mmCIF file of C-alpha atoms and ligand atoms in Angstrom:
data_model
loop_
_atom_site.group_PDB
_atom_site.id
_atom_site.type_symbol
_atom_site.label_atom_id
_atom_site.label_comp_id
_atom_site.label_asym_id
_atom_site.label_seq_id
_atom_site.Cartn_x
_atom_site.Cartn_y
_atom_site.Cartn_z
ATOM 1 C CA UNK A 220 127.064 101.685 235.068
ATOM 2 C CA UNK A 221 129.597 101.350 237.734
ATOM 3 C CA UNK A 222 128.779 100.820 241.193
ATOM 4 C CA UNK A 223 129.909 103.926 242.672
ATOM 5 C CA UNK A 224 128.255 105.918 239.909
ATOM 6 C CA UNK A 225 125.138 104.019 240.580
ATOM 7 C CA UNK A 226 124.875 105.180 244.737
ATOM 8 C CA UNK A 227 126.200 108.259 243.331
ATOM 9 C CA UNK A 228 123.039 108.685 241.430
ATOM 10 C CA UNK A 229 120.719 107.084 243.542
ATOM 11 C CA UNK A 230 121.955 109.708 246.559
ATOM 12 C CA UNK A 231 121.364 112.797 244.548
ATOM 13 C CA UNK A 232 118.091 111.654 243.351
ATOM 14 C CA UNK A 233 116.907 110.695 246.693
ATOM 15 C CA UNK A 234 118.465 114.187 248.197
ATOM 16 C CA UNK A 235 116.932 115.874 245.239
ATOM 17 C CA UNK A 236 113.783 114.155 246.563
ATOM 18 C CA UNK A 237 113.905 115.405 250.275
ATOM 19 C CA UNK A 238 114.396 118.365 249.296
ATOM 20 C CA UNK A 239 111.948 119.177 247.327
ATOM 21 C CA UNK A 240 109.194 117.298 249.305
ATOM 22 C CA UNK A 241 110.134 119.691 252.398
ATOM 23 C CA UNK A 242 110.309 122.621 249.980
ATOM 24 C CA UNK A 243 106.590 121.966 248.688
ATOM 25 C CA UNK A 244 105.220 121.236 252.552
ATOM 26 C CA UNK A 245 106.419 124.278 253.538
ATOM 27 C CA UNK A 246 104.644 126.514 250.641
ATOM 28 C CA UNK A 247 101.478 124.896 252.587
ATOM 29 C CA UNK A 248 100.368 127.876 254.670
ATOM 30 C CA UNK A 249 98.879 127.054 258.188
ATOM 31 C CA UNK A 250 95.598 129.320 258.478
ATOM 32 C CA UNK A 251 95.519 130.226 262.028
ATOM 33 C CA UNK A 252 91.928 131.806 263.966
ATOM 34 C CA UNK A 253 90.754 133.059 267.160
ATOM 35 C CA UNK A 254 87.033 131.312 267.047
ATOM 36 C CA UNK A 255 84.452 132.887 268.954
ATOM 37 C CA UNK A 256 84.921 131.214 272.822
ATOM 38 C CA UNK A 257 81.798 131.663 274.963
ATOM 39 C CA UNK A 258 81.315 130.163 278.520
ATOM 40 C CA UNK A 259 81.432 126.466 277.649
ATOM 41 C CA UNK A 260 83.841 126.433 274.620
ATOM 42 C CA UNK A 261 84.972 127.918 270.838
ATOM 43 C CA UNK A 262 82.724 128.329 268.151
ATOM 44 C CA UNK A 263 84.393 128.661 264.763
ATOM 45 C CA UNK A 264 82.994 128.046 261.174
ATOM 46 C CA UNK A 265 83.496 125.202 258.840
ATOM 47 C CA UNK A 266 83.781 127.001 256.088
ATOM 48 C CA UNK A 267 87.207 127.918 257.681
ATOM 49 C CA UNK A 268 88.554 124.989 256.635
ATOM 50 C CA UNK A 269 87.550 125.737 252.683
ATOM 51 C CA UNK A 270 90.520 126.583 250.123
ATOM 52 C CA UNK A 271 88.596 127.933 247.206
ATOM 53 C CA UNK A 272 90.494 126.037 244.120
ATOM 54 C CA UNK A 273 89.867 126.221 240.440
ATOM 55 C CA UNK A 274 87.370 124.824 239.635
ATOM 56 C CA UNK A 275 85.990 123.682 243.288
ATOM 57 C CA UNK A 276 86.630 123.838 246.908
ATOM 58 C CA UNK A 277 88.701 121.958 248.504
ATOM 59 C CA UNK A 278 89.023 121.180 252.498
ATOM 60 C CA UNK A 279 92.469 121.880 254.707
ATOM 61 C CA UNK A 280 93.030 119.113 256.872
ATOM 62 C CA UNK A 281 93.553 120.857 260.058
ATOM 63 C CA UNK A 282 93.437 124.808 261.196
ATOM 64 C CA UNK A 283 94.917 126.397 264.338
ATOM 65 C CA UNK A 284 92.458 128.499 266.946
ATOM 66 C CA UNK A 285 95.126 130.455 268.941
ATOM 67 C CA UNK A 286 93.189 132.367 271.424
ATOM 68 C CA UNK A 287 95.000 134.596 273.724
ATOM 69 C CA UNK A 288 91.831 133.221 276.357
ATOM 70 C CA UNK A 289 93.735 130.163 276.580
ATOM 71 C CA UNK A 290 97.473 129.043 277.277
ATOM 72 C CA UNK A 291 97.961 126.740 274.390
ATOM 73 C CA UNK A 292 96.270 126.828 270.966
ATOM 74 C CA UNK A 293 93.877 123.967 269.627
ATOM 75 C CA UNK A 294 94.846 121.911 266.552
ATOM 76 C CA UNK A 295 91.205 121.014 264.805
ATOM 77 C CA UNK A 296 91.836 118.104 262.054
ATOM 78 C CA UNK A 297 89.084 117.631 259.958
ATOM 79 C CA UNK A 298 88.064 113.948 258.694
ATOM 80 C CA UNK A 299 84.619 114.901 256.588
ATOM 81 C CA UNK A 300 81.808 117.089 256.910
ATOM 82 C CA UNK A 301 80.964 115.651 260.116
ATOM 83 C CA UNK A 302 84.215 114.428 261.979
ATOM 84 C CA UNK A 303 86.741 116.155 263.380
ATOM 85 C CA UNK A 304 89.202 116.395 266.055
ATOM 86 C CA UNK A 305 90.570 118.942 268.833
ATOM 87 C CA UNK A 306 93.995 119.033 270.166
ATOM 88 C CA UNK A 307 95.383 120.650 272.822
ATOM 89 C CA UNK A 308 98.631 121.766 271.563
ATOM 90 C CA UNK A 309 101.045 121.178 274.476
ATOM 91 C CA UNK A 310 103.318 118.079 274.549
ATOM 92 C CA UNK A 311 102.355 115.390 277.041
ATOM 93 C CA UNK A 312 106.621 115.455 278.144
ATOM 94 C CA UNK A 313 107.380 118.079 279.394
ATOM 95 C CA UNK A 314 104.724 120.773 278.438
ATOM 96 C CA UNK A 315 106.255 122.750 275.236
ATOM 97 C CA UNK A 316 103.806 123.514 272.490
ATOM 98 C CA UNK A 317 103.577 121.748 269.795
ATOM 99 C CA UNK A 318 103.791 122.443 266.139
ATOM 100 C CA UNK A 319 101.797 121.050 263.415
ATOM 101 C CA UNK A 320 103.202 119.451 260.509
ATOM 102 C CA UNK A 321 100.074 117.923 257.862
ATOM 103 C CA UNK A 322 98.637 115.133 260.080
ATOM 104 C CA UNK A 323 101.311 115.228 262.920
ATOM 105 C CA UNK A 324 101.860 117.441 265.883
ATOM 106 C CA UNK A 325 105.634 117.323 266.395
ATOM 107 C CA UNK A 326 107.757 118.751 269.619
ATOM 108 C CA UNK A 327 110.423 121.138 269.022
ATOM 109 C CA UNK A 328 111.865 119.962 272.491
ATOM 110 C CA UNK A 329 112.261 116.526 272.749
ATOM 111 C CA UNK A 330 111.016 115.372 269.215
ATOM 112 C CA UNK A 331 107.822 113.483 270.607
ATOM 113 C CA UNK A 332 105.056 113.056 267.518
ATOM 114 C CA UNK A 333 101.489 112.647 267.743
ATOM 115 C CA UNK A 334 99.219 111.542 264.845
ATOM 116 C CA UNK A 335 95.635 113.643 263.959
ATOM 117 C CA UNK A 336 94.042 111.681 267.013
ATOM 118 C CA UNK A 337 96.461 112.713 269.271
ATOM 119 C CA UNK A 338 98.036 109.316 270.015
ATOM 120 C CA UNK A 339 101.686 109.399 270.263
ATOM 121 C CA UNK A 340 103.566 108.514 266.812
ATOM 122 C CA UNK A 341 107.230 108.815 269.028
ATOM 123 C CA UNK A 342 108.046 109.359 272.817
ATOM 124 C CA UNK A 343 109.583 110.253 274.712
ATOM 125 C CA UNK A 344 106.310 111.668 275.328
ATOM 126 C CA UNK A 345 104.433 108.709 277.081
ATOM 127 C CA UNK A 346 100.452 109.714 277.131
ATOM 128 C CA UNK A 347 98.276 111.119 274.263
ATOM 129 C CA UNK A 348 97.029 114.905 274.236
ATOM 130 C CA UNK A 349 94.568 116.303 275.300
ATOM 131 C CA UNK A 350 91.323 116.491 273.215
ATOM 132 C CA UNK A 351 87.795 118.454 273.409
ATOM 133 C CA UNK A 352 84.805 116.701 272.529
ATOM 134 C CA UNK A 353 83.685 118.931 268.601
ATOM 135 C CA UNK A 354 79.690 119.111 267.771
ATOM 136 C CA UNK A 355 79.317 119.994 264.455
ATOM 137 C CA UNK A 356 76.228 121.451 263.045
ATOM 138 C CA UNK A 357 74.898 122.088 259.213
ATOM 139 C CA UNK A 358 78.211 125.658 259.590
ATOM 140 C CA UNK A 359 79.927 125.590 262.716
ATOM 141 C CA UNK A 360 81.820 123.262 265.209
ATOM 142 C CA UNK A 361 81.824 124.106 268.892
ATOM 143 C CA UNK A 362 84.527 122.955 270.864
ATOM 144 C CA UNK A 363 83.234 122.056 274.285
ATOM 145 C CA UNK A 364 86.267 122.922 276.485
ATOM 146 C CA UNK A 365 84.338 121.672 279.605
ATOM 147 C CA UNK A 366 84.865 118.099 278.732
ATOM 148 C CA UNK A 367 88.431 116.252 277.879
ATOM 149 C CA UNK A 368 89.306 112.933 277.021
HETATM 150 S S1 FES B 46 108.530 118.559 275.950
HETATM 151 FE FE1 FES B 46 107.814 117.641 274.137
HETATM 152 S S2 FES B 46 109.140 115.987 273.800
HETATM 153 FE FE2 FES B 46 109.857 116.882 275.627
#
């Protein structure tokens, strides 16, 4: 095979690639709630995070509580039964919410990146988000918005 056939190749392929990695990411649905928020914080269930498969359940890795009770929506990732995180969905920059992408929170402003914990992946954001401090019990997680780390 000739050289330029060969990069030829190897471009389409890895274009092909790209493609259809961003085509299948974006089939994944985000599953957005409202939670129940009380005085101290959000209730919501943890069966929320169930996608009834054949042949099982399986668990989405994060779920979005937009509540029009508070300015930005929350991003809650969920680790196992028993860990979990909550973001605060507004960028550390310059304040534009965020958007979630599998286990990253990217920008649409500036491009900053955050991973699942809410340390930043890429500036120019400079400081992590904002995060709420989840108890979870044996079928709910309340997000105690009095406290932030
Ligand atoms: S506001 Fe988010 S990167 Fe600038």
């Amino acid at each position: 095979m000739h050289r330029r056939t060969f990069i030829k190749n190897s471009c389409t392929a890895c274009l092909s690639f790209t493609a259809l990695s961003t085509l299948v990411s974006s089939c994944v649905t985000t599953k957005y709630i409202s939670g129940r928020l009380g005085k101290d914080g959000l209730t919501i269930g943890k069966d929320e995070f169930n996608v009834k498969q054949k042949g099982g359940t399986a668990y989405s890795s994060f779920i979005i509580v937009r509540n029009d009770a508070l300015l930005f929506p929350i991003c809650v990732y969920r680790f196992n039964d028993s860990e979990y995180t909550a973001l605060w969905m507004q960028c550390t920059h310059q304040g534009n919410e965020l958007q979630a992408s599998g286990d990253v929170l990217q920008c649409p402003a500036h491009g900053s990146e955050f991973n699942n914990k809410g340390r930043v992946i890429h500036g120019p954001a400079a400081s992590g988000l904002r995060s709420f401090p989840v108890i979870a019990t044996n079928n709910e997680l309340f997000i105690d918005l009095r406290k932030q780390s």
